[in-house]
Every structure is written in structure tokens, then in C-alpha cells.
Short mmCIF file of C-alpha atoms in Angstrom, two decimals:
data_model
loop_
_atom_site.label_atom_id
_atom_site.label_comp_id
_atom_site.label_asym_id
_atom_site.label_seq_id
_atom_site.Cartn_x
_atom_site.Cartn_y
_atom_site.Cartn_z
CA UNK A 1 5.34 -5.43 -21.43
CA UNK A 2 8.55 -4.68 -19.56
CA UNK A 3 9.04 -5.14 -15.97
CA UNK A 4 13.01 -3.79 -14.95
CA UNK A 5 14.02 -3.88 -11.87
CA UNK A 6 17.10 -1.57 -10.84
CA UNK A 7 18.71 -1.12 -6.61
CA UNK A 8 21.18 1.30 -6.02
CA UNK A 9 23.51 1.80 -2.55
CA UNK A 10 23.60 4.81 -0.45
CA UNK A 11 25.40 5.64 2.67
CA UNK A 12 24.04 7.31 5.48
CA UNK A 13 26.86 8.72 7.47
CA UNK A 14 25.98 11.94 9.38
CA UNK A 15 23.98 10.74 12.51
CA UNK A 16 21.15 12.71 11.12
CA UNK A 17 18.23 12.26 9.02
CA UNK A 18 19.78 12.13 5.51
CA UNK A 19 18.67 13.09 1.95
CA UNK A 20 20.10 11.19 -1.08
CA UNK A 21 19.15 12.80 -3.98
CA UNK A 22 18.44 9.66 -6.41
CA UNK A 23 16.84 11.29 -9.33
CA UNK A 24 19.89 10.49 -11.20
CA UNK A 25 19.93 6.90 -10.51
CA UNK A 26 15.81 6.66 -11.09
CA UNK A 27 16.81 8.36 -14.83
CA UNK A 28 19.77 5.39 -15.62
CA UNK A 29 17.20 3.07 -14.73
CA UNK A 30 14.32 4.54 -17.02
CA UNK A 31 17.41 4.50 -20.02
CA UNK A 32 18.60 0.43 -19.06
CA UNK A 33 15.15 -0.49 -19.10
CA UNK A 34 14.08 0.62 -22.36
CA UNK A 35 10.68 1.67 -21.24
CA UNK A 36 8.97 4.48 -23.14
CA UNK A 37 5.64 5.13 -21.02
CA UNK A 38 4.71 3.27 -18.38
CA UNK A 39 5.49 4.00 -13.90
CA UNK A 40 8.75 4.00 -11.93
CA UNK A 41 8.04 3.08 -7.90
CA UNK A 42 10.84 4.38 -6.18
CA UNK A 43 10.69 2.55 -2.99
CA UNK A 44 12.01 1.90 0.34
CA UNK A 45 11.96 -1.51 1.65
CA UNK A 46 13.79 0.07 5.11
CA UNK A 47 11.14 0.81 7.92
CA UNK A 48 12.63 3.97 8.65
CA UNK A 49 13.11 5.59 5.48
CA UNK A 50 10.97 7.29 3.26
CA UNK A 51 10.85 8.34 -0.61
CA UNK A 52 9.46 12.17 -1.53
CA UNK A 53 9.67 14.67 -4.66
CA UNK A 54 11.02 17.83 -3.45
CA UNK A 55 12.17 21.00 -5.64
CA UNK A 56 16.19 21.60 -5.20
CA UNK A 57 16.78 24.61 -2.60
CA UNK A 58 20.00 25.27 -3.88
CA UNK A 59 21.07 26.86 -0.54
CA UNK A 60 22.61 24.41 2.40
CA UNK A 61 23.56 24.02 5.75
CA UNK A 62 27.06 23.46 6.70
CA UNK A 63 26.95 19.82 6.90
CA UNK A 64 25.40 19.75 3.16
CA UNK A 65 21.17 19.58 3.97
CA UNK A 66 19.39 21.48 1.86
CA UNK A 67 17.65 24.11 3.22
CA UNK A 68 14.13 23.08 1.90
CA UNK A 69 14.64 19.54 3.46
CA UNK A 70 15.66 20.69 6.83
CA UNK A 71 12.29 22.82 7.39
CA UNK A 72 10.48 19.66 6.48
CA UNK A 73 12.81 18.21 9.41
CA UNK A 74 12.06 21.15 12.07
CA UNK A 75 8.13 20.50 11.11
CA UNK A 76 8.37 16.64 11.29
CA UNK A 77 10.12 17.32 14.98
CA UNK A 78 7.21 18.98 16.52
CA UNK A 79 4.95 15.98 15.53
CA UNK A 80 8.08 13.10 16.24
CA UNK A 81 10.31 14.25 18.81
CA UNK A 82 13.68 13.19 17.88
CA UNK A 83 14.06 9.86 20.31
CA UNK A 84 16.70 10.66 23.09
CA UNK A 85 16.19 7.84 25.10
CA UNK A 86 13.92 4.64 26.19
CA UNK A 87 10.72 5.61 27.37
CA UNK A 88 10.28 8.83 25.92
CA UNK A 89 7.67 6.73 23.37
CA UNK A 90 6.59 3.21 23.80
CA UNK A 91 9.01 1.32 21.49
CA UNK A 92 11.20 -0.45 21.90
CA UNK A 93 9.84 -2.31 24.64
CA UNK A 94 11.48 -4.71 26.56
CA UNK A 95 10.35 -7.62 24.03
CA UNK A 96 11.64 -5.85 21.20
CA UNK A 97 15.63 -5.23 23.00
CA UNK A 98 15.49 -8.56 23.95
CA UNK A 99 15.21 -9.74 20.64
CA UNK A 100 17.11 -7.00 19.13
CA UNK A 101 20.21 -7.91 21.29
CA UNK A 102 19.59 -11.93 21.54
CA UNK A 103 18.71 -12.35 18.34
CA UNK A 104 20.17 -9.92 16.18
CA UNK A 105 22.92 -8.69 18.02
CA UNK A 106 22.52 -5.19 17.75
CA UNK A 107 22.81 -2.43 20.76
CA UNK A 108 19.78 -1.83 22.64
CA UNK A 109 20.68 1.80 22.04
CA UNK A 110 20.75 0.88 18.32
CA UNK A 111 16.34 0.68 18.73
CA UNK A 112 16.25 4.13 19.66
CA UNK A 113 15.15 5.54 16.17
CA UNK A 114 11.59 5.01 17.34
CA UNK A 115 10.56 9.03 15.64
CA UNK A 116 12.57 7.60 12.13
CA UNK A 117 10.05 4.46 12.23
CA UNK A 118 6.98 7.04 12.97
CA UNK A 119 8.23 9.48 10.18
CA UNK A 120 8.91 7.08 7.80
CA UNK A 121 5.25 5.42 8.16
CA UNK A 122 3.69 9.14 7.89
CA UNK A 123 5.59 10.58 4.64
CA UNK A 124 5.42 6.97 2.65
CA UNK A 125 7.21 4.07 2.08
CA UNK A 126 7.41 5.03 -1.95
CA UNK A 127 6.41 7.45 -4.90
CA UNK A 128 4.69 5.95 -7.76
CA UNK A 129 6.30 8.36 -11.03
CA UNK A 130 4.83 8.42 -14.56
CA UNK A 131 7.25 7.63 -17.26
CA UNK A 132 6.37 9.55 -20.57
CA UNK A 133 8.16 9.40 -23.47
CA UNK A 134 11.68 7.53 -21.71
CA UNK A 135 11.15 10.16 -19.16
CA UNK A 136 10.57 10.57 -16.01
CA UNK A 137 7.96 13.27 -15.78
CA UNK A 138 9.49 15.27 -12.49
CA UNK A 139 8.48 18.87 -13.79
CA UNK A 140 10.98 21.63 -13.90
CA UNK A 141 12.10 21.49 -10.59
CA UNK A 142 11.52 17.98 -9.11
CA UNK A 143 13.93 15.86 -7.60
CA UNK A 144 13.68 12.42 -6.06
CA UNK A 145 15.06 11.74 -2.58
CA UNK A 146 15.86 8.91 -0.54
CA UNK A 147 14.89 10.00 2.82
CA UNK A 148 16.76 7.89 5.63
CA UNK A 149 15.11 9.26 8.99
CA UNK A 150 17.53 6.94 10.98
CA UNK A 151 19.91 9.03 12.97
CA UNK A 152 21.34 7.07 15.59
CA UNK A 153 23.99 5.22 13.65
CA UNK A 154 25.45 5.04 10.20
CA UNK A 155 24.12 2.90 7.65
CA UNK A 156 24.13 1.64 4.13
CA UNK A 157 20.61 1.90 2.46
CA UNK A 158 19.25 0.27 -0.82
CA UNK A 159 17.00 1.81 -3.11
CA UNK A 160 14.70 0.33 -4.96
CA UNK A 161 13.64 1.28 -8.65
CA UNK A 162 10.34 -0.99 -10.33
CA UNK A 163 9.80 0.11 -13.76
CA UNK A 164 6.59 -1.50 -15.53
CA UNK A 165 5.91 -0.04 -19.27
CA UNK A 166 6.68 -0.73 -22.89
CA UNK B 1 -0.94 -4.69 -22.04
CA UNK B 2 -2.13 -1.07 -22.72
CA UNK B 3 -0.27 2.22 -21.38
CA UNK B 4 -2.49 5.11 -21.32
CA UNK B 5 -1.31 8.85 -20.07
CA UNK B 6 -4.05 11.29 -20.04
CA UNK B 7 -3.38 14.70 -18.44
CA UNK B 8 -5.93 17.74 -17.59
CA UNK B 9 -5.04 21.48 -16.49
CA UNK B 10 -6.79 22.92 -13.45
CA UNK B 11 -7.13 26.57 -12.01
CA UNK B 12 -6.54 27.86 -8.96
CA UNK B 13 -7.10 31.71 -8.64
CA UNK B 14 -7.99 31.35 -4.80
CA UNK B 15 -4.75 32.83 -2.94
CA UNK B 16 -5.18 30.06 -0.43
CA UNK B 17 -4.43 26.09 -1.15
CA UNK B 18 -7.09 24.55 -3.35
CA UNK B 19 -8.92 21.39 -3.56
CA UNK B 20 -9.96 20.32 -7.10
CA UNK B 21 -11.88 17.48 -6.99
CA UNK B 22 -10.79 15.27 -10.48
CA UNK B 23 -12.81 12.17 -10.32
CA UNK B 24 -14.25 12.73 -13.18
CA UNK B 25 -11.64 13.54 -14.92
CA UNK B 26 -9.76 10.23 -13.54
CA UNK B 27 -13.03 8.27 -14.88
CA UNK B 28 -12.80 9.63 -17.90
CA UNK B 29 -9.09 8.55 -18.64
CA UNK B 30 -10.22 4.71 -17.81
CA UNK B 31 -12.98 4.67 -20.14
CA UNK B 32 -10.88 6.21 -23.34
CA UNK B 33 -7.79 3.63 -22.20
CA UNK B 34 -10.08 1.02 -22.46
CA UNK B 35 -8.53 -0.91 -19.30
CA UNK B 36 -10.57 -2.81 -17.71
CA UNK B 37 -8.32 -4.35 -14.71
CA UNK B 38 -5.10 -2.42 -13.35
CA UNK B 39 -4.19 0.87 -11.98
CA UNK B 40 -4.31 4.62 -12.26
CA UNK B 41 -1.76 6.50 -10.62
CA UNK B 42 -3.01 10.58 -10.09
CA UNK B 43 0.08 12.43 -10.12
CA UNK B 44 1.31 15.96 -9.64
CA UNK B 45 4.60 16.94 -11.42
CA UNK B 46 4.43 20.44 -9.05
CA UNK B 47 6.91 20.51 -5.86
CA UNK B 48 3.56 22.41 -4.24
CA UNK B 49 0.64 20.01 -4.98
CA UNK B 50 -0.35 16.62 -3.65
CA UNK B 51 -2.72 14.33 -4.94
CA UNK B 52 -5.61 12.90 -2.33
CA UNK B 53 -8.78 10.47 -2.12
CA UNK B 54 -11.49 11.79 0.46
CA UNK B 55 -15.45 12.18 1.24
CA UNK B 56 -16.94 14.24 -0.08
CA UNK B 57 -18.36 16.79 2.89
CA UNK B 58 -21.19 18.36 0.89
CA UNK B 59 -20.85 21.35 3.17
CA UNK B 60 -18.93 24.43 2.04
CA UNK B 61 -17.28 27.34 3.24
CA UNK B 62 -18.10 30.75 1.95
CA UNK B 63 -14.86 30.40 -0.72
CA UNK B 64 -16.29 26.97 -1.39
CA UNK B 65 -13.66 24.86 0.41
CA UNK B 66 -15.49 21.68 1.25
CA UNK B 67 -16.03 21.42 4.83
CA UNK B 68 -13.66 18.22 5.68
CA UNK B 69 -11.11 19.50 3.21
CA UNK B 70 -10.57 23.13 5.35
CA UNK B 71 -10.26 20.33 8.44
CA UNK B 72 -7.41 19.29 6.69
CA UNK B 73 -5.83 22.48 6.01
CA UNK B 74 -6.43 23.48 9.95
CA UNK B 75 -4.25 20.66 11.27
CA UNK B 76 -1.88 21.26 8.55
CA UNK B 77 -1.24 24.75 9.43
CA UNK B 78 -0.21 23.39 13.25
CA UNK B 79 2.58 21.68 11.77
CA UNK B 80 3.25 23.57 8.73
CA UNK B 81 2.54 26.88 9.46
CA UNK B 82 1.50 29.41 6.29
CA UNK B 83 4.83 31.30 5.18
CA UNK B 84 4.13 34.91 5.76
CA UNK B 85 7.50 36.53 5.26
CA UNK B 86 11.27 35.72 4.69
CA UNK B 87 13.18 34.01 7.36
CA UNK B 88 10.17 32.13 9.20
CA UNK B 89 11.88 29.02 7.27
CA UNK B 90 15.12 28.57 5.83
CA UNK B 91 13.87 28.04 2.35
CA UNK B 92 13.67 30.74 0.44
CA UNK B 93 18.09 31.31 1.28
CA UNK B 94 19.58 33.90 -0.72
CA UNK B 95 21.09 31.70 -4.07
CA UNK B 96 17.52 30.39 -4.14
CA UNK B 97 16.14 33.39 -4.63
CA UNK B 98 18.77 34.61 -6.94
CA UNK B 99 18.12 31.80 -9.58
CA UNK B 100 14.25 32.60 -9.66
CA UNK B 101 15.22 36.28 -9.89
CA UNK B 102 18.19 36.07 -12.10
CA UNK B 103 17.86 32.60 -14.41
CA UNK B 104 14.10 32.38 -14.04
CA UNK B 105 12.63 35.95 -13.91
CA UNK B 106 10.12 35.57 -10.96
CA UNK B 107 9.29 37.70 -8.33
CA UNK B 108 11.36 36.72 -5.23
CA UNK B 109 8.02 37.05 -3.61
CA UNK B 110 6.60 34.20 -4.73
CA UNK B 111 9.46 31.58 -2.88
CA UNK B 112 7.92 32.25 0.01
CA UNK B 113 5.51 29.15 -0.70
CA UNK B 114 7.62 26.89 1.98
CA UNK B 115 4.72 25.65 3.44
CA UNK B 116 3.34 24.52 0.14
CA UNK B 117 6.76 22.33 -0.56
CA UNK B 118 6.55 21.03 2.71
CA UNK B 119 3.29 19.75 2.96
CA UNK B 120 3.42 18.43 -0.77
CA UNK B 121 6.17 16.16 0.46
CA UNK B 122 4.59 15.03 3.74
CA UNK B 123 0.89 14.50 2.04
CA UNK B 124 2.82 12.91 -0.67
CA UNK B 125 2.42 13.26 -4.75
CA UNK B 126 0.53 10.92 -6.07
CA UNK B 127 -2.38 8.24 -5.52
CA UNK B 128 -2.15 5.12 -7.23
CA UNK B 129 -5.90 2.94 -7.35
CA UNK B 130 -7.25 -0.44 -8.35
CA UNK B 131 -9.26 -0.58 -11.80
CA UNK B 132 -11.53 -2.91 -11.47
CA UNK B 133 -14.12 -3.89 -14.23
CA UNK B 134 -13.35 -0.43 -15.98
CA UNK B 135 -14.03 1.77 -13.09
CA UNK B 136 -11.66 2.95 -10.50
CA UNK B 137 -12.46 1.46 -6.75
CA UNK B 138 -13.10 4.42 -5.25
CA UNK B 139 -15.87 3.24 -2.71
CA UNK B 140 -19.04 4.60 -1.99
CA UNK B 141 -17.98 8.32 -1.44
CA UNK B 142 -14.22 8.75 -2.03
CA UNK B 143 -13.32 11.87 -4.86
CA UNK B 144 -9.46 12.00 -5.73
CA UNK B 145 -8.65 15.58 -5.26
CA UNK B 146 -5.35 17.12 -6.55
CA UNK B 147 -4.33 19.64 -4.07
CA UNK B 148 -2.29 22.94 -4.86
CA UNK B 149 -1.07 24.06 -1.63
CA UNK B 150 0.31 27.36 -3.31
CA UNK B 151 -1.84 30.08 -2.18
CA UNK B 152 0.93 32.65 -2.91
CA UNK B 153 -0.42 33.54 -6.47
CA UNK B 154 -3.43 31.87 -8.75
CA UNK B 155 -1.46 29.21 -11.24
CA UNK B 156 -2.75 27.06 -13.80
CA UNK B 157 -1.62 23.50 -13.25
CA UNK B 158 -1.45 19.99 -14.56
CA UNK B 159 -2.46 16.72 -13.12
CA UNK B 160 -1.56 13.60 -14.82
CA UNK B 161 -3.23 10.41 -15.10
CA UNK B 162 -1.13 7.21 -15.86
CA UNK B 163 -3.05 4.00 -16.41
CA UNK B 164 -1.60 0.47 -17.02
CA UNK B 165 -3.34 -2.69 -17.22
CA UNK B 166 -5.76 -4.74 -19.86
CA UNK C 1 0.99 -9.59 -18.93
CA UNK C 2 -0.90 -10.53 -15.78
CA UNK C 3 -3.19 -7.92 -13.92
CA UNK C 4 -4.46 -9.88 -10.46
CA UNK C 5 -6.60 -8.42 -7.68
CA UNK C 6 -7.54 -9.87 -4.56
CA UNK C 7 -9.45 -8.62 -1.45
CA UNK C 8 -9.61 -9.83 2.18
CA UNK C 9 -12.21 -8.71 4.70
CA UNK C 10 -10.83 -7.24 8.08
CA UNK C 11 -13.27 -6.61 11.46
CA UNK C 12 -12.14 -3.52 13.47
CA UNK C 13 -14.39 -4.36 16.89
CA UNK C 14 -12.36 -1.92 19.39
CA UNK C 15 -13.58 1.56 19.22
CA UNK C 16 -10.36 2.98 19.02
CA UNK C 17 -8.23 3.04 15.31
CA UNK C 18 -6.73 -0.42 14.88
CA UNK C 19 -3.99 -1.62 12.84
CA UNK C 20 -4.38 -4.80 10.88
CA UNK C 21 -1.37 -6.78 9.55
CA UNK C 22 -1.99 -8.19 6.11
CA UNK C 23 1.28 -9.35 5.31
CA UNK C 24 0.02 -12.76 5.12
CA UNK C 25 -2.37 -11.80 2.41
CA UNK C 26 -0.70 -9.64 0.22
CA UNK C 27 2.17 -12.53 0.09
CA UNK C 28 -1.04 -15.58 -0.55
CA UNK C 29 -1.87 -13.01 -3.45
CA UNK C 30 1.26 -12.93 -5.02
CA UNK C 31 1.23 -16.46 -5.17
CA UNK C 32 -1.84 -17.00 -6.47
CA UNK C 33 -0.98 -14.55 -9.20
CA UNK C 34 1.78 -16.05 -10.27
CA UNK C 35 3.77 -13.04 -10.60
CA UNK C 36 7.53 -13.06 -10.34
CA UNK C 37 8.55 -9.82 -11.14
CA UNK C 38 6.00 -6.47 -10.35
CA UNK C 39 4.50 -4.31 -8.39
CA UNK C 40 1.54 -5.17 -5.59
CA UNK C 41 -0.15 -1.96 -4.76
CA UNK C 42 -2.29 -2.49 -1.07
CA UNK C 43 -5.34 0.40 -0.91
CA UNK C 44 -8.41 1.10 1.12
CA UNK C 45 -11.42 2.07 -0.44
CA UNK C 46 -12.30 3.32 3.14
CA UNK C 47 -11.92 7.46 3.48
CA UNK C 48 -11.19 6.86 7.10
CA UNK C 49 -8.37 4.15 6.69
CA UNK C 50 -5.00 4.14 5.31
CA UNK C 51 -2.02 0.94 3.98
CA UNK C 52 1.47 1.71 6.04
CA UNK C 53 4.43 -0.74 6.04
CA UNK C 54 6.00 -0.38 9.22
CA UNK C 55 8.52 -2.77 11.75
CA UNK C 56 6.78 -5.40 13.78
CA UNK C 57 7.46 -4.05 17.20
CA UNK C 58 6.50 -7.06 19.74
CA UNK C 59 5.55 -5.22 22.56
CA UNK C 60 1.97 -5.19 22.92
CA UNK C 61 -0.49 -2.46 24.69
CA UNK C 62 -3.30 -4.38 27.12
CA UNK C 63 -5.74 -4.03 24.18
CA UNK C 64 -3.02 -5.66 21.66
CA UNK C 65 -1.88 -2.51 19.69
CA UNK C 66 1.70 -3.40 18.83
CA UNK C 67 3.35 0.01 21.07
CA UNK C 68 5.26 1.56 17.56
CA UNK C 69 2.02 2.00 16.19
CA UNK C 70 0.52 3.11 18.86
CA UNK C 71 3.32 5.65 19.46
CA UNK C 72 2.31 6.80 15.86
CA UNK C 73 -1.52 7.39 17.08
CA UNK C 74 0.12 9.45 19.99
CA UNK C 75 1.98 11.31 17.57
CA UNK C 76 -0.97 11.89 15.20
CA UNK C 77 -3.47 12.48 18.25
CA UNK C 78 -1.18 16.18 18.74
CA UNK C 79 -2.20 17.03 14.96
CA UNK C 80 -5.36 15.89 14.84
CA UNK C 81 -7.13 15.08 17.93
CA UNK C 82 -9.86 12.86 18.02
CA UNK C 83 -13.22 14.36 17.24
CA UNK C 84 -15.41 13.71 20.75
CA UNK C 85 -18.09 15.99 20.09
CA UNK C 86 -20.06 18.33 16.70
CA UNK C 87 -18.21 22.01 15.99
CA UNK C 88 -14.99 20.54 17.22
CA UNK C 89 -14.04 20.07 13.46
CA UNK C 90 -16.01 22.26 10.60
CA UNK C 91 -16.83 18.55 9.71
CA UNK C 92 -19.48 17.00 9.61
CA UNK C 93 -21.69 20.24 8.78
CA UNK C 94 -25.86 20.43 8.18
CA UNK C 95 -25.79 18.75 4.87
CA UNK C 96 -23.72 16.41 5.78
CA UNK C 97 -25.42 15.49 8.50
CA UNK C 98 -29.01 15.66 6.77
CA UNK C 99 -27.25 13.62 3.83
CA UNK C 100 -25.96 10.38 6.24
CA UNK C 101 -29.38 10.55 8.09
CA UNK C 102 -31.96 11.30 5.44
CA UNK C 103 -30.29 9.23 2.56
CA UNK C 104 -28.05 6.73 4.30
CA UNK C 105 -30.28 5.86 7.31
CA UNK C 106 -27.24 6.48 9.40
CA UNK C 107 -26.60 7.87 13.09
CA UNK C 108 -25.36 11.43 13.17
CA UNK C 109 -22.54 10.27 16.06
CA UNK C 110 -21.12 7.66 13.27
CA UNK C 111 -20.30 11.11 10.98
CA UNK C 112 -17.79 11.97 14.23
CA UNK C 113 -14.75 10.45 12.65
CA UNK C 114 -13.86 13.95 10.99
CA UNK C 115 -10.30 12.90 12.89
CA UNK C 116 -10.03 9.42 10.83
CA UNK C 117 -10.88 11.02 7.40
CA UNK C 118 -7.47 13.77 8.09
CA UNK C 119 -5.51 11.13 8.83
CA UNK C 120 -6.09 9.23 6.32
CA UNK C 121 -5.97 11.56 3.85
CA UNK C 122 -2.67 12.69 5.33
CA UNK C 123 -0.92 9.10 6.30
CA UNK C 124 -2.26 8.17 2.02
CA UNK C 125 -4.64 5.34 0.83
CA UNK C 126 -2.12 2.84 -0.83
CA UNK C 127 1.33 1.75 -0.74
CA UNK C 128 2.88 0.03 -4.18
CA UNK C 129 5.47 -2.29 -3.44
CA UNK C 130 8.31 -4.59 -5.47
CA UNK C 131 7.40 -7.99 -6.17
CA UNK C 132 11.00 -9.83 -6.81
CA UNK C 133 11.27 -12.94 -7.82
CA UNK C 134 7.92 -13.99 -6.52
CA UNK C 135 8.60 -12.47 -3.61
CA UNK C 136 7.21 -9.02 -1.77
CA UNK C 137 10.41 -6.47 -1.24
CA UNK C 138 9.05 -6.11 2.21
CA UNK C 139 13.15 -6.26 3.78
CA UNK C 140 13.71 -7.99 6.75
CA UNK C 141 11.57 -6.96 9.51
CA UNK C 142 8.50 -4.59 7.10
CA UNK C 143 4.57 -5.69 7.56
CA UNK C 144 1.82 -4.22 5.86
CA UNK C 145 -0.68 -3.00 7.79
CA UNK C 146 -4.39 -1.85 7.04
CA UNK C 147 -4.91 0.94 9.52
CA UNK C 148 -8.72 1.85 10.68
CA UNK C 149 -8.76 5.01 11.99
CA UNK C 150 -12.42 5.19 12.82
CA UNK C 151 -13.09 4.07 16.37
CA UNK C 152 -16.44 5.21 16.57
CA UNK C 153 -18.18 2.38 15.64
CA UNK C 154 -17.23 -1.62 15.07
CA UNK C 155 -16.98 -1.47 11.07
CA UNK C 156 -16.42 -4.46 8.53
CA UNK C 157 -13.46 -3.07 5.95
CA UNK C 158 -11.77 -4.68 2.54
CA UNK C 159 -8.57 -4.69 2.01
CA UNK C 160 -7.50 -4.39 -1.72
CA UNK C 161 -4.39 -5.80 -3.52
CA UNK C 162 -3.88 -5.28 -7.03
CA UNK C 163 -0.77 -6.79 -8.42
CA UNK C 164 1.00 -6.08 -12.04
CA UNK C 165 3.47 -8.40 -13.74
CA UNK C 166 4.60 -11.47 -15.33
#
């Protein structure tokens, strides 16, 4: 039995929710590990990103989202209102900026991603992806995104890959 | 360690989404693998399905959607509404519907299954559950359904199974 | 190869959907394991509950709901509202009813969690995550929670954890 482990660096720069298309990246590590049937969990240790399978739309909006990606946005935005400022939801509460700006020295406006943290807990922290034959079995069309939900600032994300198999 | 991919086809001629309950199916797979503790992860390869664990509601409508599975598809349709023509989303834009027209030979009728791609990604692709003393811990009344939330023409699909364990 | 489940037993006593963090847990099970390097996957049996990872927020409602998570009820509450009353929901029909009463000597008001069935089916039963070097990939500030969505009654629940590796 193989267990392979594989993280990869993306950058979040837009100051929007962000799609990093990672199926690339998830295929590399299927090839390094070796593994010829077993599961890939691509995974998220971030609280306010997500990981989804989504068919590429081929069409985009001018700052690069696919089209396909941004109606899942507009329906995710009647559920979790983009946050626009403190008390619009619950979080962060006063607790929370305390510790946020004692502790951690972050901006108290930095907390206001409350609707990423809500997203990200409704779509998934992962998906859990067969590997048959050294392949990752996406379909035709499927493609594997990061989803970072955070808008408020720009950020550097890690994804995880865990590959078990033989 | 034992790998074990089993995979069955399903039908759904409905014109509306479609539950089909694969429990069976799912038990089946652990008793020809021969695993007696691990997991099987339920997975859909399609951008437009979802895999899910629910009750069974015993009650049925008329086109035999269980009860608590039409619930489902209610609240769904307040956040995802049913794609009825072009424009209503983004998805289908015009190069998408050139490739399935051009490179892929479909209708360009049958993009307009937005709502099917976006509720795959929110309800997510794939369930993965404990095998426990060769039978999947499914509780007292849980069934693992594989959803196709296509209703935009009757498709013959594929849900795999992917156990690992001993 | 080592396959390793564990179970905990949580009490939801509030009569509203509660969110239980077994962090601690999951983390005791990977050490009892003795797994370094895998995957831990966290899943309800329960139709009416769901595994989320989410930030630990440190505000706290009266009743002791941390407020992110309870700004995720409020978001889920606009999709699907809680179920107060029979033919609100299509769920729980006749059969259903005649089925919990007749057969499972149950109260017809306990089948009025048609709300905590949706939600769990849409929020998903498990989440797999990274165990790395003997460690859960949980980043800095994640928690695992077991969410009960069924308030209707005080209910006894298990929490699974099965964890692959070596």
C-alpha cells in the first residue's frame, strides 16, 4: 500500500472568490506517486475554501471567472450575502477581533469574510476522487477546483493532495 | 490491503432530476471485494450528478420521486432555479455552445442544464462511508442515492464504487 | 496497512440543531491508530446530521452556539425553513407516518425534522481529511464538528471515524 502525499501553492489575488483550476496538479501527483487504483482527497485545510468538480465553461468574464463558476457565485449570494460589514451576521464578534487583532495581528476588517466561512462549510471542505488505472477518473469534462471564497484580501492558499492505493 | 472498483450504469428517462437509490448495488461491491474494515467512496464522474445518503420516505409522488427526496429538489429550486431558456445564467456563453455544436455534435439545447452543474457542485460528488465488519454503516434507514440533476434529456449514466481496506 | 475505526457518543439536549466539536476525538483516534500518514474520514450514520470543519469563532449565543455556526443555521433557515407543522414539507407522508408509528413505536411529531434530513443531505454526511505525520491537516484555526440538525427531540448520536494508513 502507498500513501503519497503532494501540496501545491496558489495565489488568490482578485478580492473575489477565486477558482484555481488544480486538476493538473491532482494528475502530477497521481504520476509521482505511482499509484494505479486506489482515491485522491483533494482537500482544503483553509476554513474558507472549498474543493468541487465542475465541467470547464470555456467562456469568461473579463477578470478571467468562468462563466459556469460565477452562476454558482450569484446562487451562493442569495443564501450568503457577501459580508460588507460587522453586524450584518453574527461573526466576528467582539471575542473573536479581539483575538484576531491581539493575538494574531491581523485587521479587524481582515474577519469580515464571515459568507466565505459559511460557503466554504456548505459546498465541502474536500472531494474524495477514484484513481483507476494511474488515472484520475474525472469523466470527459471534469475539472478540479480550488475554490477560495475569501474576498476581502489577497492570499496564498495550499492545496492538499492524499493519495492512498497500490 | 485490497483495492476494489466496481461500477454500475443507471437510467434516467424522467425529464426531471432523478433519484436512484444504489444501496444495493454499494452492498454488493463490499461483499465481492471481500473488505471487511475500510471505506467505499460512491462517486459520480458526471459534472450534473451528485452522490447522497438519506431516509428512505416510503411515500411517493405520482412519477415515483420519494417524498423527502422532491423536499429536496423544492428548496433546491429556491436557490438554483431550473434553466428554462438561454441567458437566465451565464453558462451556456456562446464558445460553450460552439464546442458542443461544432467539436462534440450536440444539440445546443441540451447546455441549458446550468442548474444541474450547479447544484452537482454545491451537493457535492461523492460520499465516502465506513465498512465495518463487511457491511457499509449506513444506519438504520439511510439509502445512498446517486442523483442526476439533468432533467434536460433521459441519459444513461455511471456511478462508481471505490473500496479500500482489508 | 492499518484500517482503524473509532466512535464517540454525542447528547444533543437543546431542541434546536447543535453543533458538536469533535476535534478532540478524531485527533485521540489518530493516536490510537498509530497512523502517520492517511486519511481520517468523520461520518454520521444519522440522516438528519452532517461532519463540517469550520473556524472556532469564540463568540457564543446565550444557549452556547458558537455565532459562525449559528450564522450558517440563519443562512440555511432561508432555504429550508424549519418544519413546525405536517403538509409544510411533502415529508413525512401517510406511509411514512403509519411506518414510524406502527413499526417503530414512534411519535408522529418526531417524523417533523423533514428540515434536518435536506440539510443534511445538502451540507453531506462525511468529511475525509489528511493525516500528516501523525497529525490531522486541520490548519491553524479548523475544528470538526458533528452537526445535529434535528431539534425536535433530545437524541443520543455516534460519531464515526474511520482512519486509513500506515
Amino acid at each position: 500500500m502507498t500513501v503519497y502525499h503532494h501540496a501545491v501553492e496558489v495565489h488568490s489575488p482578485l478580492h473575489k472568490p477565486m477558482f484555481h483550476d488544480v486538476t493538473a496538479a491532482a494528475e502530477e501527483a497521481v504520476a509521482r506517486s505511482g499509484i494505479r487504483m486506489g482515491t485522491i482527497t483533494v482537500y482544503s485545510a483553509h476554513t474558507t475554501c472549498s474543493v468541487i468538480i465542475q465541467e470547464e465553461s470555456h467562456d469568461r468574464l473579463y477578470d478571467g471567472t468562468e462563466h459556469l463558476l460565477q452562476d454558482m457565485l450569484d446562487c451562493l449570494e442569495a443564501v450568503v450575502p457577501t459580508c460588507r460589514h460587522e453586524g450584518q451576521y453574527l461573526h466576528p464578534g467582539p471575542l473573536h477581533i479581539r483575538h484576531a487583532e491581539d493575538d494574531l495581528g491581523e485587521k479587524a476588517i481582515w474577519s469580515l469574510n464571515t459568507d466565505a466561512h459559511i460557503r466554504s462549510g456548505l459546498v465541502g471542505r474536500s472531494e474524495t476522487i477514484p484513481i483507476i488505472d494511474g488515472h484520475i477518473e474525472l469523466g470527459e469534462f471534469g475539472r478540479v477546483y480550488f475554490v477560495d471564497f475569501d474576498g476581502v484580501r489577497a492570499r496564498d492558499r495550499t492545496v492538499h493532495f492524499q493519495l492512498l492505493g497500490e
